[in-house]
Amino acid sequence: MRLEGKVAIVSGGGTGIGAAAARLFAREGARVVVTGRRVEPLEEVAAETGCRVVAGDMADADHVHEAVAAAVDAFGGLDIVVANAGLAFGGAVMDVDDERWDRTLDVNITGAFRLARAAIPALIERGGGSIVLVSSVNAFVTGTESAAYGTSKAAMNGLARSIAVDYGPRGVRANALCPGWVVTPMGDRSMQDLMTERGISLEEAYDLVTRYTPLRRPATADEIAACCLFLASDESSIVTGTALVADGGGLAMDLTEVAYRQEGP
Amino acid sequence: MSFDHSGRVALITGAGSGIGRATALRLASEGAAVGVVDVRLDAAEETVAAIADGGGTGVAFDADVRERSQIESARDGAVNAFGHIDYLVNNAGLVRMSPLDQLAEEEWDLVLDTNLKGMYLVTQAIAPVIAGEGGGAIVNLATIESEVVVASTGHPQVHYNASKGGVKMLTKALAVELADRNIRVNAVEPGAIATSFVPGGDIRSPEAWASMKDRLLVPRVGEPEDVAAAISFLLSDDASYITGAMLPVDGGWLTR
C-alpha cells in the first residue's frame, strides 16, 4: 500500500486518466476526492472505490475550494493533488476564437492554478505533500492546429516549477506528468476527425497516430495512472520541479526517423 | 513492497557501493534475483551478503565495464545462475576533476571509457539476452550534470560532463533502437546524493549542506535509496509506457 493514510484530490476523476488514478490510489490505501463536471461517471468511480464526489467546473473559482474543504472535512487533511481535468479544442491561432481560447486556458491551466492555490495551505498543514499536474508531450512539441491546448500544457510545466520552487521549503513537491497519446474519452474525441477523413476505426486511428513512436501504441489510462502514483507517493520524495515524460519514446525521436520506421513491422 | 519484481533477474554494474548497492538491495527486496557486478569482487560480495541478510538472492561477479571479455563472463555467469536476465542497470561510473590545461589524455580516457563506452559494451552484451526472454528494461545512470555544468564545486570536470552528456543521448538512441525488441531504456539523473562517489567530498558535512541547502527544494540531501526507488519504478511494469525518458532525482536542483 503505497498511499496508506494519504488523502488525495483527483480533478477530472470521472473518466480517463483521472478515473484510473482515483481507482489506483484507492487500491493503494488513499482516501480520494474526485471532481468533475458530470456527476454520473464520478458516482460510478465512487461506488467502486468509496471516493468522495465533488461535482463542478474547474473554471468556477469556488469549485476548487469545495474540493479542498471536502477532503479536509471528510478525511481530516490533504496530502496529494492530481490536477488532471483538461479539455482540448483544435485550431491554429487564426481559427481559435476568444471563447475557445479562454475556455481551454480557464480549465487546463487556470483551473490547475486555482486548485493548487486552494490546496497548498492544506498540504503545508500536514507538513507537505505532492502535486501532480497532468500535462502533455505538447508542453515540449506541438501538433498541428492545437494552439490553445499546446499553450495551456506548456504553461502547466511552468506552473509545476513555480510551485516546486516557492513551496519546496515547506515540503510541497510539484511535478508535471507529460503523456503522449492515451486511450481515454478525450483521446477518442481527438481521433474523430482522422476516423472520418480516412474512413478508419477508432483503433486504427490510435494506431496511425502512434505507429512511428518507438513503442508503436498509445498508453492505457492505467499506465499513466501508475506514473501519477509514483509522483504522488513517497517513492519520489526528492523528485520535484521536473517533467516526467511518459510517451512511449516519442520525444526521444526526431520525426525524420519516421521514414526509416515505415518499413518496420 | 512497492514494485513487484518477483521472478525477474537484474544485472547491476557498480553494485558494490553507493547507488548500485542500494539498487541491488531494493530490487532484491522486491523479489528480483540480482547479478551484482563490480570491478572489486570483495565489494560485490559484500552487497551479496547484505542481500542474503535480507532474505534475497544475489550472485557477485567482478568485471571492469571497460573490458568486453569480463562483461561477457559476468553475463554468462548470471545466465548460468538465474537462467535469464530481464533488467540491466548501467550504474558503474566514476568522476575525476582536472582543469583542461592539466587534464591528461589517460584521465580523459578513463572517465569516458568507464562512464560511456562501458555502457555501450555492457548494453551490447546484455540486451540480446533480455530480448531473448521477450524483453525487459534498462536504466542508465546519468546525472544532473548531463544537463548543466555544476561549477559551484570549483572542480572542473569537462571529461565527466562529456561522458554524462553522452549517456543522455545514448539512452534515447537505445530507447529508439531497442523498442522493437521490447526493451525500454531510461535514465535517472541524481543530484546531490550521499555516497562516496565524489573523492574526498563528504556531502553530509555541515559545510557541504550549507553550500547546497539554498540550491535544493527539499530539506535534505538525497540518499542512494531515493535513486534506487526511481530505478525500481522505471524498471517496473508501472513504467511500461516510459522509454527514452530522463528522470531527475535531484531535490529540484534543475528546476531553477
Short mmCIF file of C-alpha atoms in Angstrom, two decimals:
data_model
loop_
_atom_site.label_atom_id
_atom_site.label_comp_id
_atom_site.label_asym_id
_atom_site.label_seq_id
_atom_site.Cartn_x
_atom_site.Cartn_y
_atom_site.Cartn_z
CA MET A 1 0.00 0.00 0.00
CA ARG A 2 1.92 2.96 -1.28
CA LEU A 3 -0.56 5.66 -0.20
CA GLU A 4 -1.56 4.32 3.20
CA GLY A 5 -3.03 7.13 5.28
CA LYS A 6 -2.89 9.67 2.47
CA VAL A 7 -5.71 11.88 1.24
CA ALA A 8 -5.84 12.85 -2.42
CA ILE A 9 -7.88 15.07 -4.71
CA VAL A 10 -8.08 13.98 -8.34
CA SER A 11 -9.66 16.55 -10.65
CA GLY A 12 -11.31 15.21 -13.76
CA GLY A 13 -11.69 11.99 -11.84
CA GLY A 14 -14.77 10.63 -13.60
CA THR A 15 -13.14 9.28 -16.75
CA GLY A 16 -9.82 8.56 -18.41
CA ILE A 17 -6.56 9.13 -16.58
CA GLY A 18 -8.33 10.74 -13.60
CA ALA A 19 -10.65 7.80 -13.02
CA ALA A 20 -7.78 5.35 -13.38
CA ALA A 21 -5.72 7.35 -10.89
CA ALA A 22 -8.60 7.55 -8.40
CA ARG A 23 -9.12 3.77 -8.57
CA LEU A 24 -5.40 3.05 -8.26
CA PHE A 25 -4.91 5.49 -5.39
CA ALA A 26 -7.85 3.96 -3.53
CA ARG A 27 -6.38 0.46 -4.02
CA GLU A 28 -3.08 1.77 -2.63
CA GLY A 29 -4.74 2.93 0.57
CA ALA A 30 -5.56 6.58 -0.13
CA ARG A 31 -8.84 8.27 0.60
CA VAL A 32 -9.80 10.17 -2.51
CA VAL A 33 -11.96 13.12 -3.52
CA VAL A 34 -12.85 13.08 -7.22
CA THR A 35 -14.03 16.17 -9.03
CA GLY A 36 -15.50 16.68 -12.46
CA ARG A 37 -18.32 18.33 -14.37
CA ARG A 38 -20.58 15.32 -14.86
CA VAL A 39 -21.93 13.57 -11.77
CA GLU A 40 -22.72 10.12 -13.22
CA PRO A 41 -19.19 8.96 -14.05
CA LEU A 42 -17.96 10.36 -10.73
CA GLU A 43 -20.64 8.39 -8.90
CA GLU A 44 -19.53 5.24 -10.72
CA VAL A 45 -15.95 5.71 -9.54
CA ALA A 46 -17.22 6.48 -6.04
CA ALA A 47 -19.39 3.38 -5.94
CA GLU A 48 -16.34 1.22 -6.72
CA THR A 49 -13.82 2.94 -4.51
CA GLY A 50 -15.58 4.85 -1.73
CA CYS A 51 -14.29 8.16 -3.12
CA ARG A 52 -15.99 11.42 -2.23
CA VAL A 53 -17.57 13.24 -5.16
CA VAL A 54 -17.45 17.00 -5.62
CA ALA A 55 -19.08 17.88 -8.92
CA GLY A 56 -18.21 21.20 -10.51
CA ASP A 57 -16.37 23.05 -13.26
CA MET A 58 -12.65 23.81 -12.98
CA ALA A 59 -13.35 27.26 -14.42
CA ASP A 60 -15.52 28.03 -11.39
CA ALA A 61 -13.36 29.67 -8.74
CA ASP A 62 -15.46 28.34 -5.85
CA HIS A 63 -15.36 24.73 -7.02
CA VAL A 64 -11.73 24.10 -6.06
CA HIS A 65 -12.36 25.40 -2.53
CA GLU A 66 -15.28 22.99 -2.20
CA ALA A 67 -13.00 20.13 -3.26
CA VAL A 68 -10.31 21.02 -0.72
CA ALA A 69 -12.90 21.55 2.01
CA ALA A 70 -14.43 18.16 1.22
CA ALA A 71 -11.06 16.45 1.61
CA VAL A 72 -10.29 18.18 4.88
CA ASP A 73 -13.80 17.74 6.32
CA ALA A 74 -14.27 14.12 5.27
CA PHE A 75 -10.74 12.80 5.65
CA GLY A 76 -9.02 15.21 8.02
CA GLY A 77 -6.47 16.76 5.68
CA LEU A 78 -4.86 16.65 2.27
CA ASP A 79 -1.57 15.17 1.01
CA ILE A 80 -1.87 14.75 -2.75
CA VAL A 81 -3.39 16.72 -5.60
CA VAL A 82 -3.65 15.36 -9.12
CA ALA A 83 -4.65 18.29 -11.34
CA ASN A 84 -5.86 16.24 -14.24
CA ALA A 85 -9.02 17.98 -15.50
CA GLY A 86 -8.48 19.18 -19.03
CA LEU A 87 -10.04 19.64 -22.40
CA ALA A 88 -8.83 20.04 -25.96
CA PHE A 89 -10.15 22.17 -28.80
CA GLY A 90 -8.38 22.07 -32.15
CA GLY A 91 -7.37 25.09 -34.16
CA ALA A 92 -4.42 27.16 -35.38
CA VAL A 93 -4.09 30.63 -33.90
CA MET A 94 -6.27 32.25 -36.59
CA ASP A 95 -9.00 29.66 -36.08
CA VAL A 96 -9.30 29.92 -32.31
CA ASP A 97 -11.97 32.38 -31.17
CA ASP A 98 -11.76 34.08 -27.79
CA GLU A 99 -14.35 31.79 -26.30
CA ARG A 100 -12.45 28.57 -27.07
CA TRP A 101 -9.10 30.10 -26.12
CA ASP A 102 -10.47 31.31 -22.79
CA ARG A 103 -12.26 28.05 -22.09
CA THR A 104 -9.12 25.98 -22.77
CA LEU A 105 -6.89 28.18 -20.63
CA ASP A 106 -9.53 28.53 -17.89
CA VAL A 107 -9.96 24.79 -17.44
CA ASN A 108 -6.49 23.47 -18.23
CA ILE A 109 -4.20 25.99 -16.60
CA THR A 110 -6.17 28.50 -14.55
CA GLY A 111 -8.18 25.64 -13.04
CA ALA A 112 -4.98 23.81 -12.10
CA PHE A 113 -3.52 27.04 -10.68
CA ARG A 114 -6.61 27.68 -8.57
CA LEU A 115 -6.74 24.10 -7.36
CA ALA A 116 -3.07 24.28 -6.34
CA ARG A 117 -3.60 27.65 -4.66
CA ALA A 118 -6.54 26.32 -2.68
CA ALA A 119 -4.76 23.08 -1.77
CA ILE A 120 -1.27 24.26 -0.78
CA PRO A 121 -2.26 25.55 2.70
CA ALA A 122 -3.82 22.17 3.47
CA LEU A 123 -0.69 20.37 2.20
CA ILE A 124 1.55 22.59 4.33
CA GLU A 125 -0.70 21.93 7.30
CA ARG A 126 0.27 18.23 7.00
CA GLY A 127 3.99 19.03 6.70
CA GLY A 128 3.97 18.92 2.92
CA GLY A 129 2.56 16.96 0.03
CA SER A 130 2.75 16.22 -3.66
CA ILE A 131 1.06 17.97 -6.57
CA VAL A 132 0.96 16.16 -9.89
CA LEU A 133 0.00 18.32 -12.84
CA VAL A 134 -1.17 16.16 -15.72
CA SER A 135 0.39 17.93 -18.67
CA SER A 136 1.26 16.51 -22.09
CA VAL A 137 4.13 15.99 -24.52
CA ASN A 138 2.54 19.05 -26.14
CA ALA A 139 4.36 21.02 -23.44
CA PHE A 140 7.52 20.28 -25.47
CA VAL A 141 6.42 19.62 -29.06
CA THR A 142 3.44 20.88 -30.97
CA GLY A 143 0.97 19.10 -33.17
CA THR A 144 -0.81 20.89 -35.98
CA GLU A 145 -3.76 23.12 -35.14
CA SER A 146 -3.53 22.76 -31.40
CA ALA A 147 -2.63 26.30 -30.39
CA ALA A 148 -4.71 26.70 -27.23
CA TYR A 149 -4.14 23.18 -25.91
CA GLY A 150 -0.38 23.24 -26.53
CA THR A 151 -0.09 26.65 -24.89
CA SER A 152 -2.02 25.51 -21.84
CA LYS A 153 0.18 22.43 -21.42
CA ALA A 154 3.45 24.37 -21.77
CA ALA A 155 2.11 26.67 -19.06
CA MET A 156 1.36 23.68 -16.87
CA ASN A 157 5.04 22.70 -16.74
CA GLY A 158 5.92 26.25 -15.74
CA LEU A 159 3.31 26.12 -13.01
CA ALA A 160 4.82 22.89 -11.66
CA ARG A 161 8.26 24.51 -11.47
CA SER A 162 6.90 27.61 -9.72
CA ILE A 163 5.14 25.58 -7.07
CA ALA A 164 8.24 23.43 -6.56
CA VAL A 165 10.50 26.46 -6.16
CA ASP A 166 8.23 28.52 -3.93
CA TYR A 167 6.76 25.82 -1.69
CA GLY A 168 9.53 23.21 -1.70
CA PRO A 169 10.98 24.64 1.51
CA ARG A 170 7.61 23.96 3.16
CA GLY A 171 7.52 20.37 1.97
CA VAL A 172 5.37 20.67 -1.13
CA ARG A 173 6.61 18.85 -4.21
CA ALA A 174 5.18 19.54 -7.66
CA ASN A 175 5.86 17.75 -10.92
CA ALA A 176 4.37 17.73 -14.39
CA LEU A 177 3.47 14.40 -15.95
CA CYS A 178 3.64 14.52 -19.73
CA PRO A 179 1.89 11.65 -21.50
CA GLY A 180 1.74 11.07 -25.23
CA TRP A 181 -1.42 9.58 -26.74
CA VAL A 182 -3.58 7.84 -24.14
CA VAL A 183 -6.73 5.81 -24.83
CA THR A 184 -9.34 7.88 -22.99
CA PRO A 185 -12.67 9.52 -23.86
CA MET A 186 -10.70 12.72 -24.64
CA GLY A 187 -8.31 10.78 -26.85
CA ASP A 188 -11.27 9.12 -28.56
CA ARG A 189 -12.70 12.53 -29.40
CA SER A 190 -9.36 13.62 -30.84
CA MET A 191 -9.48 10.59 -33.17
CA GLN A 192 -12.86 11.53 -34.66
CA ASP A 193 -11.51 13.73 -37.47
CA LEU A 194 -8.99 11.09 -38.52
CA MET A 195 -11.66 8.39 -38.47
CA THR A 196 -13.97 10.46 -40.67
CA GLU A 197 -11.23 11.65 -43.00
CA ARG A 198 -9.67 8.22 -43.57
CA GLY A 199 -12.73 6.05 -43.07
CA ILE A 200 -10.96 4.08 -40.33
CA SER A 201 -11.93 2.68 -36.94
CA LEU A 202 -11.06 4.20 -33.58
CA GLU A 203 -8.41 1.55 -33.01
CA GLU A 204 -6.90 2.19 -36.44
CA ALA A 205 -6.79 5.91 -35.71
CA TYR A 206 -4.86 5.38 -32.46
CA ASP A 207 -2.56 3.04 -34.34
CA LEU A 208 -1.98 5.67 -37.02
CA VAL A 209 -1.01 8.43 -34.58
CA THR A 210 1.37 6.20 -32.60
CA ARG A 211 2.72 3.75 -35.18
CA TYR A 212 6.01 5.60 -35.66
CA THR A 213 6.75 6.14 -31.98
CA PRO A 214 9.19 3.61 -30.50
CA LEU A 215 6.55 1.62 -28.58
CA ARG A 216 4.12 1.82 -31.54
CA ARG A 217 0.97 2.05 -29.43
CA PRO A 218 -0.95 4.52 -27.28
CA ALA A 219 -0.86 4.31 -23.49
CA THR A 220 -3.68 2.96 -21.41
CA ALA A 221 -5.11 5.24 -18.73
CA ASP A 222 -3.85 2.72 -16.15
CA GLU A 223 -0.26 3.13 -17.37
CA ILE A 224 -0.43 6.90 -16.88
CA ALA A 225 -2.18 6.48 -13.52
CA ALA A 226 0.80 4.36 -12.41
CA CYS A 227 3.08 7.30 -13.22
CA CYS A 228 0.78 9.60 -11.18
CA LEU A 229 1.16 7.15 -8.30
CA PHE A 230 4.96 7.26 -8.42
CA LEU A 231 4.99 11.06 -8.38
CA ALA A 232 2.31 11.22 -5.67
CA SER A 233 3.95 8.67 -3.39
CA ASP A 234 6.92 8.96 -1.05
CA GLU A 235 8.90 6.84 -3.53
CA SER A 236 9.63 10.13 -5.31
CA SER A 237 10.26 12.18 -2.19
CA ILE A 238 13.22 14.10 -3.67
CA VAL A 239 11.74 14.35 -7.18
CA THR A 240 10.34 17.85 -7.66
CA GLY A 241 10.03 20.58 -10.26
CA THR A 242 10.51 18.19 -13.12
CA ALA A 243 8.52 16.87 -16.04
CA LEU A 244 8.16 13.12 -16.29
CA VAL A 245 7.61 12.17 -19.91
CA ALA A 246 5.56 9.01 -20.46
CA ASP A 247 5.17 8.88 -24.21
CA GLY A 248 6.36 5.53 -25.48
CA GLY A 249 9.61 7.17 -26.55
CA GLY A 250 8.03 9.68 -28.95
CA LEU A 251 10.04 12.68 -27.75
CA ALA A 252 13.32 10.77 -27.92
CA MET A 253 12.97 10.52 -31.68
CA ASP A 254 13.05 13.08 -34.46
CA LEU A 255 10.24 12.83 -36.98
CA THR A 256 12.65 12.11 -39.82
CA GLU A 257 13.19 8.75 -38.12
CA VAL A 258 9.65 8.00 -39.26
CA ALA A 259 10.80 7.43 -42.84
CA TYR A 260 13.06 4.63 -41.64
CA ARG A 261 10.46 3.10 -39.40
CA GLN A 262 7.75 2.90 -42.07
CA GLU A 263 9.33 -0.30 -43.37
CA GLY A 264 9.30 -1.85 -39.91
CA PRO A 265 6.93 -4.49 -38.61
CA MET B 1 7.00 -3.92 -1.24
CA SER B 2 6.25 -1.19 -3.74
CA PHE B 3 7.09 -2.65 -7.09
CA ASP B 4 6.84 -6.35 -7.73
CA HIS B 5 9.95 -7.75 -9.35
CA SER B 6 9.23 -11.38 -8.44
CA GLY B 7 10.77 -13.80 -10.87
CA ARG B 8 12.79 -11.07 -12.57
CA VAL B 9 16.56 -11.06 -12.86
CA ALA B 10 18.54 -7.83 -12.71
CA LEU B 11 22.17 -7.23 -13.62
CA ILE B 12 23.63 -4.14 -11.96
CA THR B 13 27.08 -2.75 -12.68
CA GLY B 14 28.97 -0.89 -9.99
CA ALA B 15 26.76 -2.64 -7.46
CA GLY B 16 29.46 -2.92 -4.83
CA SER B 17 28.73 0.50 -3.36
CA GLY B 18 26.56 3.60 -3.35
CA ILE B 19 23.55 3.82 -5.64
CA GLY B 20 24.38 0.49 -7.25
CA ARG B 21 24.36 -1.32 -3.91
CA ALA B 22 21.15 0.44 -2.78
CA THR B 23 19.51 -0.56 -6.04
CA ALA B 24 20.65 -4.17 -5.68
CA LEU B 25 19.22 -4.33 -2.15
CA ARG B 26 15.98 -2.68 -3.20
CA LEU B 27 15.36 -4.90 -6.25
CA ALA B 28 16.25 -8.00 -4.23
CA SER B 29 13.80 -6.95 -1.50
CA GLU B 30 11.14 -6.65 -4.20
CA GLY B 31 11.70 -10.18 -5.42
CA ALA B 32 14.36 -9.90 -8.12
CA ALA B 33 17.43 -12.09 -8.28
CA VAL B 34 20.42 -9.80 -8.72
CA GLY B 35 23.66 -10.19 -10.58
CA VAL B 36 25.94 -7.90 -8.57
CA VAL B 37 28.74 -6.71 -10.82
CA ASP B 38 31.63 -4.61 -9.58
CA VAL B 39 35.24 -4.07 -10.54
CA ARG B 40 36.03 -5.04 -6.93
CA LEU B 41 34.91 -8.58 -6.16
CA ASP B 42 35.06 -8.05 -2.38
CA ALA B 43 32.67 -5.08 -2.70
CA ALA B 44 30.30 -7.12 -4.87
CA GLU B 45 30.45 -9.94 -2.32
CA GLU B 46 29.58 -7.52 0.49
CA THR B 47 26.49 -6.45 -1.43
CA VAL B 48 25.52 -10.08 -2.00
CA ALA B 49 25.94 -10.77 1.72
CA ALA B 50 23.67 -7.82 2.51
CA ILE B 51 21.10 -9.14 0.01
CA ALA B 52 21.26 -12.56 1.66
CA ASP B 53 20.79 -10.96 5.10
CA GLY B 54 17.54 -9.52 3.79
CA GLY B 55 16.42 -12.91 2.51
CA GLY B 56 17.11 -12.11 -1.12
CA THR B 57 19.10 -13.74 -3.89
CA GLY B 58 22.25 -12.35 -5.43
CA VAL B 59 25.48 -13.53 -7.02
CA ALA B 60 28.70 -11.50 -7.19
CA PHE B 61 30.73 -11.01 -10.34
CA ASP B 62 33.89 -9.00 -10.83
CA ALA B 63 34.08 -7.17 -14.12
CA ASP B 64 35.58 -3.94 -15.37
CA VAL B 65 32.96 -2.42 -17.67
CA ARG B 66 35.78 -1.36 -19.99
CA GLU B 67 36.61 -4.98 -20.72
CA ARG B 68 34.31 -6.86 -23.07
CA SER B 69 35.56 -10.31 -22.06
CA GLN B 70 34.98 -9.60 -18.36
CA ILE B 71 31.46 -8.34 -19.07
CA GLU B 72 30.69 -11.43 -21.11
CA SER B 73 31.93 -13.64 -18.27
CA ALA B 74 29.65 -11.85 -15.81
CA ARG B 75 26.74 -12.14 -18.24
CA ASP B 76 27.32 -15.86 -18.76
CA GLY B 77 27.66 -16.34 -15.02
CA ALA B 78 24.35 -14.57 -14.37
CA VAL B 79 22.56 -16.58 -17.06
CA ASN B 80 24.02 -19.78 -15.62
CA ALA B 81 22.91 -18.81 -12.13
CA PHE B 82 19.45 -17.45 -12.91
CA GLY B 83 18.52 -18.71 -16.39
CA HIS B 84 17.74 -15.34 -17.89
CA ILE B 85 18.14 -11.55 -17.50
CA ASP B 86 15.24 -9.07 -17.54
CA TYR B 87 16.77 -5.84 -16.26
CA LEU B 88 20.06 -4.04 -16.69
CA VAL B 89 21.15 -1.13 -14.52
CA ASN B 90 24.14 0.63 -16.08
CA ASN B 91 25.41 2.19 -12.89
CA ALA B 92 29.20 1.81 -12.94
CA GLY B 93 30.88 5.16 -13.23
CA LEU B 94 33.48 7.46 -11.77
CA VAL B 95 34.43 11.10 -11.62
CA ARG B 96 37.79 12.82 -11.82
CA MET B 97 38.41 16.52 -11.57
CA SER B 98 41.08 18.35 -13.51
CA PRO B 99 41.18 21.70 -15.28
CA LEU B 100 41.54 21.40 -19.03
CA ASP B 101 45.16 22.51 -19.15
CA GLN B 102 46.11 19.76 -16.71
CA LEU B 103 43.77 17.07 -18.00
CA ALA B 104 45.85 14.10 -19.11
CA GLU B 105 44.67 12.01 -22.02
CA GLU B 106 44.79 8.93 -19.79
CA GLU B 107 42.34 10.54 -17.38
CA TRP B 108 40.01 11.58 -20.20
CA ASP B 109 40.06 8.01 -21.47
CA LEU B 110 39.48 6.53 -18.01
CA VAL B 111 36.35 8.65 -17.48
CA LEU B 112 34.93 8.28 -20.99
CA ASP B 113 35.73 4.58 -21.22
CA THR B 114 34.14 3.80 -17.86
CA ASN B 115 31.10 6.06 -17.96
CA LEU B 116 30.16 5.97 -21.64
CA LYS B 117 31.96 3.26 -23.58
CA GLY B 118 31.36 0.86 -20.69
CA MET B 119 27.63 1.47 -21.01
CA TYR B 120 27.80 0.62 -24.70
CA LEU B 121 29.84 -2.53 -24.07
CA VAL B 122 27.60 -3.78 -21.27
CA THR B 123 24.37 -2.99 -23.11
CA GLN B 124 25.64 -4.66 -26.27
CA ALA B 125 26.39 -7.81 -24.27
CA ILE B 126 23.19 -7.88 -22.20
CA ALA B 127 20.44 -6.53 -24.48
CA PRO B 128 20.28 -9.68 -26.66
CA VAL B 129 19.80 -11.79 -23.53
CA ILE B 130 16.96 -9.53 -22.34
CA ALA B 131 15.41 -9.55 -25.82
CA GLY B 132 15.66 -13.34 -25.93
CA GLU B 133 13.38 -13.53 -22.90
CA GLY B 134 10.72 -11.37 -24.54
CA GLY B 135 12.04 -8.03 -23.39
CA GLY B 136 12.63 -6.03 -20.26
CA ALA B 137 14.05 -2.72 -19.19
CA ILE B 138 17.34 -0.87 -18.85
CA VAL B 139 18.09 2.10 -16.60
CA ASN B 140 21.23 4.15 -17.14
CA LEU B 141 22.83 6.41 -14.55
CA ALA B 142 23.00 9.91 -15.91
CA THR B 143 23.26 12.90 -13.56
CA ILE B 144 22.07 16.48 -13.29
CA GLU B 145 25.46 17.14 -14.91
CA SER B 146 24.05 15.56 -18.07
CA GLU B 147 22.03 18.80 -18.25
CA VAL B 148 24.09 21.52 -16.56
CA VAL B 149 27.67 22.12 -15.54
CA VAL B 150 27.78 22.29 -11.76
CA ALA B 151 30.60 24.76 -11.33
CA SER B 152 29.80 25.60 -7.72
CA THR B 153 32.17 22.93 -6.51
CA GLY B 154 35.04 24.72 -8.20
CA HIS B 155 36.25 21.44 -9.58
CA PRO B 156 36.40 21.39 -13.37
CA GLN B 157 35.40 18.12 -14.97
CA VAL B 158 34.90 18.50 -18.70
CA HIS B 159 35.51 14.78 -19.22
CA TYR B 160 32.86 13.81 -16.67
CA ASN B 161 30.34 16.24 -18.15
CA ALA B 162 31.08 15.00 -21.66
CA SER B 163 30.63 11.38 -20.60
CA LYS B 164 27.33 12.03 -18.85
CA GLY B 165 26.02 14.21 -21.68
CA GLY B 166 26.79 11.21 -23.85
CA VAL B 167 24.82 8.95 -21.52
CA LYS B 168 21.74 11.10 -22.09
CA MET B 169 21.73 10.64 -25.85
CA LEU B 170 22.90 7.04 -25.61
CA THR B 171 19.81 6.43 -23.51
CA LYS B 172 17.46 7.98 -26.06
CA ALA B 173 19.12 6.28 -29.02
CA LEU B 174 18.97 2.90 -27.29
CA ALA B 175 15.29 3.52 -26.45
CA VAL B 176 14.52 4.08 -30.12
CA GLU B 177 16.61 1.16 -31.35
CA LEU B 178 15.62 -1.42 -28.72
CA ALA B 179 11.86 -0.64 -28.63
CA ASP B 180 11.14 -3.22 -31.28
CA ARG B 181 12.84 -5.83 -29.10
CA ASN B 182 10.51 -4.84 -26.27
CA ILE B 183 13.24 -3.28 -24.18
CA ARG B 184 12.56 0.08 -22.56
CA VAL B 185 15.58 2.30 -21.86
CA ASN B 186 15.51 5.26 -19.47
CA ALA B 187 17.93 7.20 -17.29
CA VAL B 188 17.86 8.68 -13.83
CA GLU B 189 19.60 11.96 -13.11
CA PRO B 190 20.73 12.04 -9.50
CA GLY B 191 21.69 15.34 -7.92
CA ALA B 192 23.48 15.57 -4.59
CA ILE B 193 23.40 12.03 -3.22
CA ALA B 194 25.16 10.92 -0.06
CA THR B 195 27.64 8.37 -1.41
CA SER B 196 31.41 8.19 -1.58
CA PHE B 197 31.26 8.89 -5.33
CA VAL B 198 32.99 12.26 -5.19
CA PRO B 199 36.55 11.64 -3.98
CA GLY B 200 37.29 13.48 -0.76
CA GLY B 201 33.84 15.02 -0.57
CA ASP B 202 31.58 14.49 2.44
CA ILE B 203 28.18 15.56 1.31
CA ARG B 204 26.80 15.19 4.83
CA SER B 205 29.22 17.71 6.32
CA PRO B 206 27.74 20.98 7.61
CA GLU B 207 29.88 22.88 5.09
CA ALA B 208 28.59 20.84 2.17
CA TRP B 209 24.99 21.21 3.33
CA ALA B 210 25.43 24.96 3.78
CA SER B 211 26.58 25.25 0.20
CA MET B 212 23.69 23.19 -1.10
CA LYS B 213 20.67 23.91 1.02
CA ASP B 214 19.68 27.03 -0.88
CA ARG B 215 20.02 25.13 -4.12
CA LEU B 216 17.67 22.31 -3.14
CA LEU B 217 13.89 22.36 -2.96
CA VAL B 218 13.72 19.55 -0.43
CA PRO B 219 15.07 19.79 3.12
CA ARG B 220 17.72 17.07 2.87
CA VAL B 221 20.44 15.61 0.68
CA GLY B 222 19.45 12.65 -1.41
CA GLU B 223 20.14 9.13 -0.26
CA PRO B 224 21.14 6.23 -2.53
CA GLU B 225 17.75 4.72 -1.64
CA ASP B 226 15.99 7.68 -3.28
CA VAL B 227 17.67 6.89 -6.57
CA ALA B 228 17.09 3.16 -6.11
CA ALA B 229 13.35 3.87 -5.74
CA ALA B 230 13.28 5.76 -9.04
CA ILE B 231 15.27 3.00 -10.75
CA SER B 232 12.90 0.36 -9.38
CA PHE B 233 9.95 2.35 -10.73
CA LEU B 234 11.47 2.75 -14.20
CA LEU B 235 12.30 -0.97 -14.38
CA SER B 236 8.85 -1.98 -13.19
CA ASP B 237 5.72 -2.57 -15.22
CA ASP B 238 4.36 0.63 -13.66
CA ALA B 239 6.60 2.46 -16.13
CA SER B 240 5.51 0.36 -19.11
CA TYR B 241 4.82 3.44 -21.26
CA ILE B 242 8.04 5.26 -20.32
CA THR B 243 11.04 4.88 -22.60
CA GLY B 244 13.72 7.32 -23.70
CA ALA B 245 13.00 9.48 -20.65
CA MET B 246 15.29 11.25 -18.22
CA LEU B 247 14.10 11.29 -14.61
CA PRO B 248 15.87 13.80 -12.35
CA VAL B 249 16.16 12.61 -8.73
CA ASP B 250 17.72 15.80 -7.58
CA GLY B 251 15.68 17.58 -4.93
CA GLY B 252 14.66 20.10 -7.56
CA TRP B 253 18.25 21.08 -8.44
CA LEU B 254 17.46 21.51 -12.14
CA THR B 255 14.26 23.45 -11.54
CA ARG B 256 15.68 26.96 -11.27
#
